[in-house]
mmCIF file of C-alpha atoms in Angstrom:
data_model
loop_
_atom_site.group_PDB
_atom_site.id
_atom_site.type_symbol
_atom_site.label_atom_id
_atom_site.label_comp_id
_atom_site.label_asym_id
_atom_site.label_seq_id
_atom_site.Cartn_x
_atom_site.Cartn_y
_atom_site.Cartn_z
ATOM 1 C CA UNK A 21 -15.569 4.621 -26.601
ATOM 2 C CA UNK A 22 -14.475 8.076 -28.828
ATOM 3 C CA UNK A 23 -11.216 8.778 -26.640
ATOM 4 C CA UNK A 24 -8.857 6.803 -28.379
ATOM 5 C CA UNK A 25 -6.559 6.307 -25.260
ATOM 6 C CA UNK A 26 -8.894 4.640 -23.207
ATOM 7 C CA UNK A 27 -10.546 1.319 -24.113
ATOM 8 C CA UNK A 28 -13.969 0.358 -23.365
ATOM 9 C CA UNK A 29 -14.125 -2.759 -20.649
ATOM 10 C CA UNK A 30 -15.421 -6.507 -21.161
ATOM 11 C CA UNK A 31 -18.643 -6.668 -21.078
ATOM 12 C CA UNK A 32 -19.255 -9.496 -19.015
ATOM 13 C CA UNK A 33 -22.505 -11.028 -17.726
ATOM 14 C CA UNK A 34 -21.082 -12.682 -14.640
ATOM 15 C CA UNK A 35 -22.663 -11.229 -11.211
ATOM 16 C CA UNK A 36 -19.964 -9.329 -8.808
ATOM 17 C CA UNK A 37 -19.221 -11.772 -6.057
ATOM 18 C CA UNK A 38 -18.612 -8.848 -3.220
ATOM 19 C CA UNK A 39 -16.372 -9.907 -0.427
ATOM 20 C CA UNK A 40 -16.910 -9.234 2.717
ATOM 21 C CA UNK A 41 -14.231 -8.173 5.403
ATOM 22 C CA UNK A 42 -13.913 -10.789 8.337
ATOM 23 C CA UNK A 43 -11.895 -10.072 11.032
ATOM 24 C CA UNK A 44 -9.152 -12.876 11.420
ATOM 25 C CA UNK A 45 -10.095 -15.177 14.759
ATOM 26 C CA UNK A 46 -7.584 -17.394 14.867
ATOM 27 C CA UNK A 47 -4.026 -16.568 13.294
ATOM 28 C CA UNK A 48 -0.867 -18.510 12.914
ATOM 29 C CA UNK A 49 0.511 -16.467 16.275
ATOM 30 C CA UNK A 50 0.618 -12.618 16.598
ATOM 31 C CA UNK A 51 3.889 -10.693 16.864
ATOM 32 C CA UNK A 52 3.988 -8.176 19.590
ATOM 33 C CA UNK A 53 6.521 -5.214 20.607
ATOM 34 C CA UNK A 54 7.496 -5.832 24.602
ATOM 35 C CA UNK A 55 7.295 -2.594 26.268
ATOM 36 C CA UNK A 56 9.941 -4.158 28.510
ATOM 37 C CA UNK A 57 12.467 -4.519 25.509
ATOM 38 C CA UNK A 58 14.746 -2.302 26.483
ATOM 39 C CA UNK A 59 17.310 -2.995 23.616
ATOM 40 C CA UNK A 60 14.495 -2.683 21.172
ATOM 41 C CA UNK A 61 14.344 1.228 22.450
ATOM 42 C CA UNK A 62 17.649 1.350 22.619
ATOM 43 C CA UNK A 63 18.446 0.526 18.672
ATOM 44 C CA UNK A 64 15.450 2.931 18.326
ATOM 45 C CA UNK A 65 16.878 5.491 19.594
ATOM 46 C CA UNK A 66 20.340 5.087 17.637
ATOM 47 C CA UNK A 67 18.310 4.969 14.533
ATOM 48 C CA UNK A 68 16.091 7.851 15.411
ATOM 49 C CA UNK A 69 19.891 9.738 15.607
ATOM 50 C CA UNK A 70 21.490 8.402 12.962
ATOM 51 C CA UNK A 71 18.260 9.548 10.655
ATOM 52 C CA UNK A 72 18.957 13.290 11.862
ATOM 53 C CA UNK A 73 22.579 12.914 11.387
ATOM 54 C CA UNK A 74 22.703 11.762 8.251
ATOM 55 C CA UNK A 75 19.766 14.033 6.457
ATOM 56 C CA UNK A 76 20.437 14.318 2.583
ATOM 57 C CA UNK A 77 17.725 16.254 1.491
ATOM 58 C CA UNK A 78 13.750 16.963 0.399
ATOM 59 C CA UNK A 79 12.514 16.747 -1.982
ATOM 60 C CA UNK A 80 9.158 18.961 -1.725
ATOM 61 C CA UNK A 81 9.147 21.817 -4.222
ATOM 62 C CA UNK A 82 8.962 25.814 -2.902
ATOM 63 C CA UNK A 83 5.179 26.284 -2.941
ATOM 64 C CA UNK A 84 3.812 23.481 -2.250
ATOM 65 C CA UNK A 85 1.477 23.179 0.962
ATOM 66 C CA UNK A 86 1.521 19.319 0.747
ATOM 67 C CA UNK A 87 3.415 16.421 -0.268
ATOM 68 C CA UNK A 88 2.831 12.957 0.132
ATOM 69 C CA UNK A 89 4.114 9.490 -0.726
ATOM 70 C CA UNK A 90 7.776 8.717 -2.113
ATOM 71 C CA UNK A 91 9.604 6.286 -4.273
ATOM 72 C CA UNK A 92 13.358 7.286 -5.270
ATOM 73 C CA UNK A 93 16.114 5.564 -6.996
ATOM 74 C CA UNK A 94 20.249 6.482 -7.616
ATOM 75 C CA UNK A 95 21.130 5.941 -11.302
ATOM 76 C CA UNK A 96 24.270 6.474 -12.687
ATOM 77 C CA UNK A 97 25.014 9.142 -9.415
ATOM 78 C CA UNK A 98 21.451 10.819 -9.924
ATOM 79 C CA UNK A 99 19.056 10.947 -7.721
ATOM 80 C CA UNK A 100 15.187 10.321 -8.910
ATOM 81 C CA UNK A 101 12.446 10.516 -6.515
ATOM 82 C CA UNK A 102 8.328 10.725 -7.110
ATOM 83 C CA UNK A 103 5.566 11.964 -5.015
ATOM 84 C CA UNK A 104 2.297 14.211 -5.515
ATOM 85 C CA UNK A 105 1.890 17.200 -3.653
ATOM 86 C CA UNK A 106 -0.640 20.176 -3.140
ATOM 87 C CA UNK A 107 -0.009 24.223 -4.445
ATOM 88 C CA UNK A 108 -3.342 25.053 -3.549
ATOM 89 C CA UNK A 109 -4.125 23.643 0.192
ATOM 90 C CA UNK A 110 -2.348 22.334 2.818
ATOM 91 C CA UNK A 111 -5.129 19.314 2.482
ATOM 92 C CA UNK A 112 -3.836 15.900 1.342
ATOM 93 C CA UNK A 113 -7.079 16.196 -1.261
ATOM 94 C CA UNK A 114 -6.582 14.311 -4.946
ATOM 95 C CA UNK A 115 -8.716 17.095 -6.510
ATOM 96 C CA UNK A 116 -5.621 19.493 -6.119
ATOM 97 C CA UNK A 117 -3.009 17.706 -6.433
ATOM 98 C CA UNK A 118 -0.086 17.060 -8.940
ATOM 99 C CA UNK A 119 1.940 14.101 -9.778
ATOM 100 C CA UNK A 120 5.636 15.363 -9.583
ATOM 101 C CA UNK A 121 9.528 13.642 -11.225
ATOM 102 C CA UNK A 122 12.404 15.259 -8.968
ATOM 103 C CA UNK A 123 15.844 14.297 -9.898
ATOM 104 C CA UNK A 124 19.305 16.077 -8.726
ATOM 105 C CA UNK A 125 22.998 14.750 -9.083
ATOM 106 C CA UNK A 126 23.442 12.946 -5.650
ATOM 107 C CA UNK A 127 26.723 15.006 -4.959
ATOM 108 C CA UNK A 128 24.736 18.186 -5.106
ATOM 109 C CA UNK A 129 21.734 18.048 -3.662
ATOM 110 C CA UNK A 130 20.732 21.828 -3.763
ATOM 111 C CA UNK A 131 20.426 21.615 -8.167
ATOM 112 C CA UNK A 132 16.939 19.702 -8.346
ATOM 113 C CA UNK A 133 14.825 19.663 -11.565
ATOM 114 C CA UNK A 134 11.307 19.496 -10.585
ATOM 115 C CA UNK A 135 8.598 17.902 -13.740
ATOM 116 C CA UNK A 136 5.106 18.143 -13.072
ATOM 117 C CA UNK A 137 3.982 14.529 -14.654
ATOM 118 C CA UNK A 138 0.005 15.307 -14.363
ATOM 119 C CA UNK A 139 -2.215 18.039 -12.533
ATOM 120 C CA UNK A 140 -5.748 18.274 -11.543
ATOM 121 C CA UNK A 141 -7.233 20.696 -14.124
ATOM 122 C CA UNK A 142 -5.310 19.169 -17.297
ATOM 123 C CA UNK A 143 -6.581 17.754 -20.053
ATOM 124 C CA UNK A 144 -6.114 13.635 -20.991
ATOM 125 C CA UNK A 145 -7.384 12.111 -24.228
ATOM 126 C CA UNK A 146 -9.932 15.468 -24.198
ATOM 127 C CA UNK A 147 -11.338 14.734 -20.973
ATOM 128 C CA UNK A 148 -10.641 16.597 -17.280
ATOM 129 C CA UNK A 149 -8.069 14.978 -15.090
ATOM 130 C CA UNK A 150 -10.383 15.675 -11.781
ATOM 131 C CA UNK A 151 -8.243 13.944 -9.571
ATOM 132 C CA UNK A 152 -4.623 13.050 -8.864
ATOM 133 C CA UNK A 153 -2.899 10.396 -6.303
ATOM 134 C CA UNK A 154 -0.305 7.699 -5.890
ATOM 135 C CA UNK A 155 2.503 8.451 -7.745
ATOM 136 C CA UNK A 156 5.558 6.267 -8.051
ATOM 137 C CA UNK A 157 8.710 5.110 -10.367
ATOM 138 C CA UNK A 158 9.747 2.226 -11.388
ATOM 139 C CA UNK A 159 13.372 1.200 -12.490
ATOM 140 C CA UNK A 160 13.427 -0.308 -15.718
ATOM 141 C CA UNK A 161 15.766 -2.948 -17.180
ATOM 142 C CA UNK A 162 17.729 -0.323 -19.731
ATOM 143 C CA UNK A 163 18.449 1.965 -17.308
ATOM 144 C CA UNK A 164 15.087 4.641 -18.005
ATOM 145 C CA UNK A 165 12.313 5.069 -15.356
ATOM 146 C CA UNK A 166 8.649 4.247 -15.849
ATOM 147 C CA UNK A 167 6.386 6.717 -13.536
ATOM 148 C CA UNK A 168 2.837 5.230 -12.642
ATOM 149 C CA UNK A 169 0.081 6.982 -11.066
ATOM 150 C CA UNK A 170 -3.267 7.404 -10.465
ATOM 151 C CA UNK A 171 -6.037 9.681 -12.119
ATOM 152 C CA UNK A 172 -9.661 10.130 -12.145
ATOM 153 C CA UNK A 173 -10.630 11.313 -15.763
ATOM 154 C CA UNK A 174 -13.782 11.483 -16.627
ATOM 155 C CA UNK A 175 -15.674 10.175 -13.937
ATOM 156 C CA UNK A 176 -13.221 6.840 -13.552
ATOM 157 C CA UNK A 177 -10.231 6.060 -11.573
ATOM 158 C CA UNK A 178 -7.143 4.335 -13.828
ATOM 159 C CA UNK A 179 -3.805 3.690 -13.479
ATOM 160 C CA UNK A 180 -1.372 5.684 -16.129
ATOM 161 C CA UNK A 181 2.154 6.130 -17.101
ATOM 162 C CA UNK A 182 4.951 8.325 -18.699
ATOM 163 C CA UNK A 183 8.267 6.780 -19.418
ATOM 164 C CA UNK A 184 10.995 8.918 -18.856
ATOM 165 C CA UNK A 185 14.759 8.736 -20.315
ATOM 166 C CA UNK A 186 17.451 9.389 -18.003
ATOM 167 C CA UNK A 187 20.044 10.541 -20.929
ATOM 168 C CA UNK A 188 17.957 12.797 -22.445
ATOM 169 C CA UNK A 189 15.663 13.604 -19.252
ATOM 170 C CA UNK A 190 12.662 13.539 -21.947
ATOM 171 C CA UNK A 191 9.134 12.463 -20.948
ATOM 172 C CA UNK A 192 7.139 10.291 -22.985
ATOM 173 C CA UNK A 193 3.811 10.117 -23.655
ATOM 174 C CA UNK A 194 0.833 9.281 -20.904
ATOM 175 C CA UNK A 195 -0.456 5.929 -21.766
ATOM 176 C CA UNK A 196 -3.392 3.831 -19.856
ATOM 177 C CA UNK A 197 -1.755 0.543 -17.709
ATOM 178 C CA UNK A 198 -3.522 -2.445 -18.610
ATOM 179 C CA UNK A 199 -4.687 -5.095 -16.428
ATOM 180 C CA UNK A 200 -5.036 -8.701 -17.372
ATOM 181 C CA UNK A 201 -6.921 -11.466 -15.370
ATOM 182 C CA UNK A 202 -7.201 -14.642 -17.496
ATOM 183 C CA UNK A 203 -8.736 -14.149 -20.878
ATOM 184 C CA UNK A 204 -9.990 -10.665 -20.075
ATOM 185 C CA UNK A 205 -8.008 -7.635 -20.457
ATOM 186 C CA UNK A 206 -9.241 -4.343 -19.491
ATOM 187 C CA UNK A 207 -7.669 -0.427 -19.336
ATOM 188 C CA UNK A 208 -6.382 -0.601 -15.059
ATOM 189 C CA UNK A 209 -9.328 1.817 -13.982
ATOM 190 C CA UNK A 210 -12.170 1.110 -11.219
ATOM 191 C CA UNK A 211 -14.319 -0.351 -13.515
ATOM 192 C CA UNK A 212 -12.045 -2.489 -15.352
ATOM 193 C CA UNK A 213 -10.997 -4.267 -12.277
ATOM 194 C CA UNK A 214 -15.112 -4.930 -11.454
ATOM 195 C CA UNK A 215 -15.333 -6.338 -14.783
ATOM 196 C CA UNK A 216 -12.472 -8.407 -15.191
ATOM 197 C CA UNK A 217 -12.965 -9.831 -11.193
ATOM 198 C CA UNK A 218 -16.744 -10.724 -12.159
ATOM 199 C CA UNK A 219 -15.537 -12.176 -15.140
ATOM 200 C CA UNK A 220 -13.349 -14.663 -13.985
ATOM 201 C CA UNK A 221 -15.937 -15.628 -10.998
ATOM 202 C CA UNK A 222 -12.956 -14.210 -8.285
ATOM 203 C CA UNK A 223 -14.563 -12.315 -4.964
ATOM 204 C CA UNK A 224 -13.459 -8.825 -5.196
ATOM 205 C CA UNK A 225 -13.581 -6.298 -1.820
ATOM 206 C CA UNK A 226 -15.537 -3.382 -1.413
ATOM 207 C CA UNK A 227 -13.927 -0.052 -3.962
ATOM 208 C CA UNK A 228 -13.607 3.329 -3.220
ATOM 209 C CA UNK A 229 -11.200 6.383 -3.730
ATOM 210 C CA UNK A 230 -7.753 6.012 -6.049
ATOM 211 C CA UNK A 231 -6.426 2.879 -7.163
ATOM 212 C CA UNK A 232 -2.784 2.014 -5.896
ATOM 213 C CA UNK A 233 0.632 -0.129 -6.519
ATOM 214 C CA UNK A 234 2.955 -0.614 -4.625
ATOM 215 C CA UNK A 235 6.403 1.090 -4.944
ATOM 216 C CA UNK A 236 8.662 -2.271 -4.114
ATOM 217 C CA UNK A 237 9.236 -4.748 -7.137
ATOM 218 C CA UNK A 238 10.826 -8.218 -6.713
ATOM 219 C CA UNK A 239 11.236 -10.549 -10.021
ATOM 220 C CA UNK A 240 11.976 -13.690 -11.179
ATOM 221 C CA UNK A 241 12.330 -15.138 -14.490
ATOM 222 C CA UNK A 242 9.652 -16.839 -16.158
ATOM 223 C CA UNK A 243 9.706 -18.635 -19.574
ATOM 224 C CA UNK A 244 13.095 -17.020 -19.569
ATOM 225 C CA UNK A 245 11.457 -13.308 -18.774
ATOM 226 C CA UNK A 246 12.131 -11.106 -15.912
ATOM 227 C CA UNK A 247 8.715 -10.692 -14.195
ATOM 228 C CA UNK A 248 7.879 -8.036 -11.616
ATOM 229 C CA UNK A 249 6.057 -8.771 -9.127
ATOM 230 C CA UNK A 250 4.153 -5.947 -6.620
ATOM 231 C CA UNK A 251 0.711 -5.228 -4.637
ATOM 232 C CA UNK A 252 -2.107 -3.263 -5.948
ATOM 233 C CA UNK A 253 -5.289 -2.240 -4.147
ATOM 234 C CA UNK A 254 -8.143 0.009 -4.196
ATOM 235 C CA UNK A 255 -10.084 0.524 -0.640
ATOM 236 C CA UNK A 256 -10.507 -2.962 1.368
ATOM 237 C CA UNK A 257 -9.183 -5.056 -2.053
ATOM 238 C CA UNK A 258 -5.635 -6.093 -2.328
ATOM 239 C CA UNK A 259 -4.231 -7.881 -4.248
ATOM 240 C CA UNK A 260 -1.017 -9.525 -6.116
ATOM 241 C CA UNK A 261 0.519 -8.261 -9.461
ATOM 242 C CA UNK A 262 2.977 -8.788 -11.554
ATOM 243 C CA UNK A 263 4.518 -7.291 -15.268
ATOM 244 C CA UNK A 264 7.274 -7.640 -17.706
ATOM 245 C CA UNK A 265 7.124 -3.854 -19.171
ATOM 246 C CA UNK A 266 5.224 -1.643 -16.323
ATOM 247 C CA UNK A 267 2.666 -1.436 -18.630
ATOM 248 C CA UNK A 268 0.465 -4.267 -18.642
ATOM 249 C CA UNK A 269 -0.015 -6.037 -15.062
ATOM 250 C CA UNK A 270 -1.485 -9.577 -14.598
ATOM 251 C CA UNK A 271 -3.215 -10.294 -11.498
ATOM 252 C CA UNK A 272 -1.841 -13.108 -9.929
ATOM 253 C CA UNK A 273 -3.743 -13.983 -6.234
ATOM 254 C CA UNK A 274 -5.059 -11.817 -3.100
ATOM 255 C CA UNK A 275 -4.889 -13.796 0.443
ATOM 256 C CA UNK A 276 -7.797 -16.955 0.446
ATOM 257 C CA UNK A 277 -8.825 -16.463 4.488
ATOM 258 C CA UNK A 278 -11.137 -13.883 5.906
ATOM 259 C CA UNK A 279 -9.753 -11.029 6.724
ATOM 260 C CA UNK A 280 -9.634 -7.149 7.453
ATOM 261 C CA UNK A 281 -7.731 -5.507 4.898
ATOM 262 C CA UNK A 282 -7.568 -2.101 3.944
ATOM 263 C CA UNK A 283 -5.365 -0.154 1.399
ATOM 264 C CA UNK A 284 -1.461 -0.799 0.750
ATOM 265 C CA UNK A 285 0.001 -4.030 0.721
ATOM 266 C CA UNK A 286 3.597 -4.775 0.771
ATOM 267 C CA UNK A 287 4.883 -7.457 -0.827
ATOM 268 C CA UNK A 288 8.683 -9.266 -1.552
ATOM 269 C CA UNK A 289 9.396 -11.947 -3.586
ATOM 270 C CA UNK A 290 12.137 -14.665 -2.637
ATOM 271 C CA UNK A 291 12.811 -17.882 -3.241
ATOM 272 C CA UNK A 292 9.192 -18.433 -5.208
ATOM 273 C CA UNK A 293 7.058 -17.004 -1.966
ATOM 274 C CA UNK A 294 5.772 -13.677 -1.722
ATOM 275 C CA UNK A 295 5.950 -12.513 1.571
ATOM 276 C CA UNK A 296 2.900 -10.033 1.973
ATOM 277 C CA UNK A 297 2.110 -7.815 4.654
ATOM 278 C CA UNK A 298 -0.890 -4.864 5.162
ATOM 279 C CA UNK A 299 -3.045 -3.364 7.211
ATOM 280 C CA UNK A 300 -6.173 -3.624 8.162
ATOM 281 C CA UNK A 301 -9.409 -1.837 9.325
ATOM 282 C CA UNK A 302 -9.043 0.880 12.374
ATOM 283 C CA UNK A 303 -11.318 -1.355 14.152
ATOM 284 C CA UNK A 304 -8.259 -3.918 14.912
ATOM 285 C CA UNK A 305 -4.948 -3.098 16.515
ATOM 286 C CA UNK A 306 -3.302 -5.896 13.903
ATOM 287 C CA UNK A 307 -2.045 -5.981 10.112
ATOM 288 C CA UNK A 308 -1.617 -9.368 8.967
ATOM 289 C CA UNK A 309 1.564 -11.367 7.661
ATOM 290 C CA UNK A 310 1.175 -14.423 5.356
ATOM 291 C CA UNK A 311 3.018 -16.116 2.401
ATOM 292 C CA UNK A 312 1.668 -16.712 -0.683
ATOM 293 C CA UNK A 313 3.202 -19.701 -2.667
ATOM 294 C CA UNK A 314 3.836 -19.185 -6.500
ATOM 295 C CA UNK A 315 4.038 -22.649 -7.718
ATOM 296 C CA UNK A 316 2.133 -24.334 -5.344
ATOM 297 C CA UNK A 317 -0.709 -21.146 -5.570
ATOM 298 C CA UNK A 318 -1.147 -21.898 -1.809
ATOM 299 C CA UNK A 319 -1.303 -18.973 1.546
ATOM 300 C CA UNK A 320 0.079 -19.816 4.626
ATOM 301 C CA UNK A 321 -2.349 -19.385 7.789
ATOM 302 C CA UNK A 322 -1.638 -15.413 8.926
ATOM 303 C CA UNK A 323 0.176 -13.904 11.701
ATOM 304 C CA UNK A 324 -1.142 -10.966 12.889
ATOM 305 C CA UNK A 325 1.217 -7.749 13.834
ATOM 306 C CA UNK A 326 1.320 -4.990 16.025
ATOM 307 C CA UNK A 327 0.243 -2.346 13.555
ATOM 308 C CA UNK A 328 -1.049 1.551 13.314
ATOM 309 C CA UNK A 329 -2.691 0.864 9.686
ATOM 310 C CA UNK A 330 -0.278 2.664 7.808
ATOM 311 C CA UNK A 331 1.978 1.820 4.987
ATOM 312 C CA UNK A 332 4.641 -0.313 5.161
ATOM 313 C CA UNK A 333 7.983 -2.026 3.091
ATOM 314 C CA UNK A 334 9.715 -5.256 3.083
ATOM 315 C CA UNK A 335 14.205 -4.827 2.752
ATOM 316 C CA UNK A 336 15.993 -7.992 1.890
ATOM 317 C CA UNK A 337 19.637 -6.978 3.830
ATOM 318 C CA UNK A 338 22.498 -9.643 4.202
ATOM 319 C CA UNK A 339 20.978 -12.549 3.761
ATOM 320 C CA UNK A 340 17.814 -11.553 5.716
ATOM 321 C CA UNK A 341 13.729 -10.186 4.842
ATOM 322 C CA UNK A 342 12.809 -7.230 7.472
ATOM 323 C CA UNK A 343 9.386 -6.079 7.582
ATOM 324 C CA UNK A 344 9.634 -1.810 8.332
ATOM 325 C CA UNK A 345 6.073 -0.649 9.807
ATOM 326 C CA UNK A 346 4.177 1.570 11.923
ATOM 327 C CA UNK A 347 3.317 -0.691 15.294
ATOM 328 C CA UNK A 348 2.356 2.022 17.620
ATOM 329 C CA UNK A 349 1.424 5.032 15.329
ATOM 330 C CA UNK A 350 2.876 7.467 12.509
ATOM 331 C CA UNK A 351 5.693 8.749 14.691
ATOM 332 C CA UNK A 352 7.264 5.154 15.558
ATOM 333 C CA UNK A 353 9.152 2.987 12.925
ATOM 334 C CA UNK A 354 9.216 -0.982 14.177
ATOM 335 C CA UNK A 355 11.552 -3.391 12.420
ATOM 336 C CA UNK A 356 10.761 -6.974 12.134
ATOM 337 C CA UNK A 357 12.890 -10.235 11.574
ATOM 338 C CA UNK A 358 10.671 -11.868 9.343
ATOM 339 C CA UNK A 359 11.738 -15.849 10.045
ATOM 340 C CA UNK A 360 10.944 -17.306 6.281
ATOM 341 C CA UNK A 361 10.545 -20.684 7.453
ATOM 342 C CA UNK A 362 8.212 -20.128 10.138
ATOM 343 C CA UNK A 363 6.587 -16.713 9.939
ATOM 344 C CA UNK A 364 5.056 -16.914 13.259
ATOM 345 C CA UNK A 365 8.370 -17.038 14.988
ATOM 346 C CA UNK A 366 9.654 -13.826 13.627
ATOM 347 C CA UNK A 367 10.529 -11.208 15.796
ATOM 348 C CA UNK A 368 11.042 -7.223 16.276
ATOM 349 C CA UNK A 369 14.338 -6.007 16.047
ATOM 350 C CA UNK A 370 13.937 -1.817 16.844
ATOM 351 C CA UNK A 371 11.418 0.393 17.684
ATOM 352 C CA UNK A 372 12.246 3.900 16.900
ATOM 353 C CA UNK A 373 10.447 6.643 18.311
ATOM 354 C CA UNK A 374 11.156 9.505 15.815
ATOM 355 C CA UNK A 375 9.604 12.588 17.774
ATOM 356 C CA UNK A 376 8.212 13.865 14.518
ATOM 357 C CA UNK A 377 5.802 12.526 11.893
ATOM 358 C CA UNK A 378 7.261 9.737 9.761
ATOM 359 C CA UNK A 379 4.639 8.383 7.357
ATOM 360 C CA UNK A 380 4.657 5.978 4.576
ATOM 361 C CA UNK A 381 8.791 5.284 5.071
ATOM 362 C CA UNK A 382 10.467 3.730 1.803
ATOM 363 C CA UNK A 383 13.634 1.538 1.787
ATOM 364 C CA UNK A 384 16.274 1.377 -0.539
ATOM 365 C CA UNK A 385 19.755 1.071 -1.022
ATOM 366 C CA UNK A 386 21.900 3.599 -2.497
ATOM 367 C CA UNK A 387 25.269 1.748 -3.308
ATOM 368 C CA UNK A 388 25.856 -0.573 -0.881
ATOM 369 C CA UNK A 389 23.683 1.197 1.708
ATOM 370 C CA UNK A 390 20.419 1.626 2.907
ATOM 371 C CA UNK A 391 18.603 4.774 2.868
ATOM 372 C CA UNK A 392 14.505 5.714 3.881
ATOM 373 C CA UNK A 393 12.212 8.218 2.103
ATOM 374 C CA UNK A 394 9.156 9.174 3.952
ATOM 375 C CA UNK A 395 6.757 11.997 4.582
ATOM 376 C CA UNK A 396 6.673 14.350 7.621
ATOM 377 C CA UNK A 397 3.694 15.724 8.425
ATOM 378 C CA UNK A 398 2.821 15.568 5.072
ATOM 379 C CA UNK A 399 5.024 19.108 4.642
ATOM 380 C CA UNK A 400 8.171 16.938 3.860
ATOM 381 C CA UNK A 401 9.836 14.490 1.601
ATOM 382 C CA UNK A 402 12.579 13.511 2.823
ATOM 383 C CA UNK A 403 15.800 11.368 2.465
ATOM 384 C CA UNK A 404 18.253 10.083 4.762
ATOM 385 C CA UNK A 405 20.915 7.202 4.930
ATOM 386 C CA UNK A 406 21.115 4.571 7.531
ATOM 387 C CA UNK A 407 24.182 1.908 8.266
ATOM 388 C CA UNK A 408 21.383 -1.100 9.064
ATOM 389 C CA UNK A 409 23.959 -3.614 10.089
ATOM 390 C CA UNK A 410 24.828 -1.579 13.369
ATOM 391 C CA UNK A 411 21.188 -2.500 14.363
ATOM 392 C CA UNK A 412 20.843 -6.052 13.459
ATOM 393 C CA UNK A 413 24.200 -7.504 13.534
ATOM 394 C CA UNK A 414 23.575 -7.868 18.005
#
């Protein structure tokens, strides 16, 4: 390969093992939202009104006709947000999208600085950038950021990265993420994933469209160093990954039971166990919740959860783990308190009808309280604070 930024994939002689999606027929349990539970809806109504009243700001740029999938963090009084946008049409169309970082002083949200990370039509190592997709940020231990996104460069999808210095506000050069599986290390690309799975004899579900990395990172120390865990996906393939530097990612595991997983998989590491929730194919009304024990390399039997097949997120709050997801449609937010000893006994806490679209919520701390960023009708990247204690103390 003549383009020095990219590396040739490991040339495996092993066959590609395609894993078929199969419906979960014997779940450990089913978690549903009881229509008769008025307390769930009362709490949801309060959350809706609080999100409206504690609106912080919208982060799309003037001229954006579409904006989607947000990630945010607060560092030394400056709020940073990433997403991808379309300035050509109002469609979510990766052939016309831009990966973007925006930041502002927490006290002056009206004074935003917008930085385009990469745009379709750019070149990368001499090759055309034909598509741009999922864009996230990762806070680094030194107080700086790593911006990570997907691009189709030439004919292949890659996960790319750029560092961002939060002091000088300077972007680093574009690099290519790497994926390590066993003794194989490839570019984190569609072909690189396929090669690594095949060489390691691991079944791989059907991949299509872009490659994603989920924006929630949780960590533990391994051999004295912090490793950060998250979920990765491409089409029907979903798996857990970890990293020390947000550049090279290591394959960890994927659910070992038949399922109909598709797209985004939320993860959260607690006590050497990864709590895992993923949407499924549109043919089923359920996502599934499970737990992966890192040290034992085992998966718990899955629990089905009412879901409209949208992106979800975990948050650890006041000693408890909660799942935010979309049990009805993308105008509703459901919250489930996770029973960490018996996930089948996890229970819904609230169900909020936002009365407007609320796509792909991402929940994070802003100081001592929680905030949520989300997409409104793929037109607005919105951020609002809320006092979660008022919904879970009853």
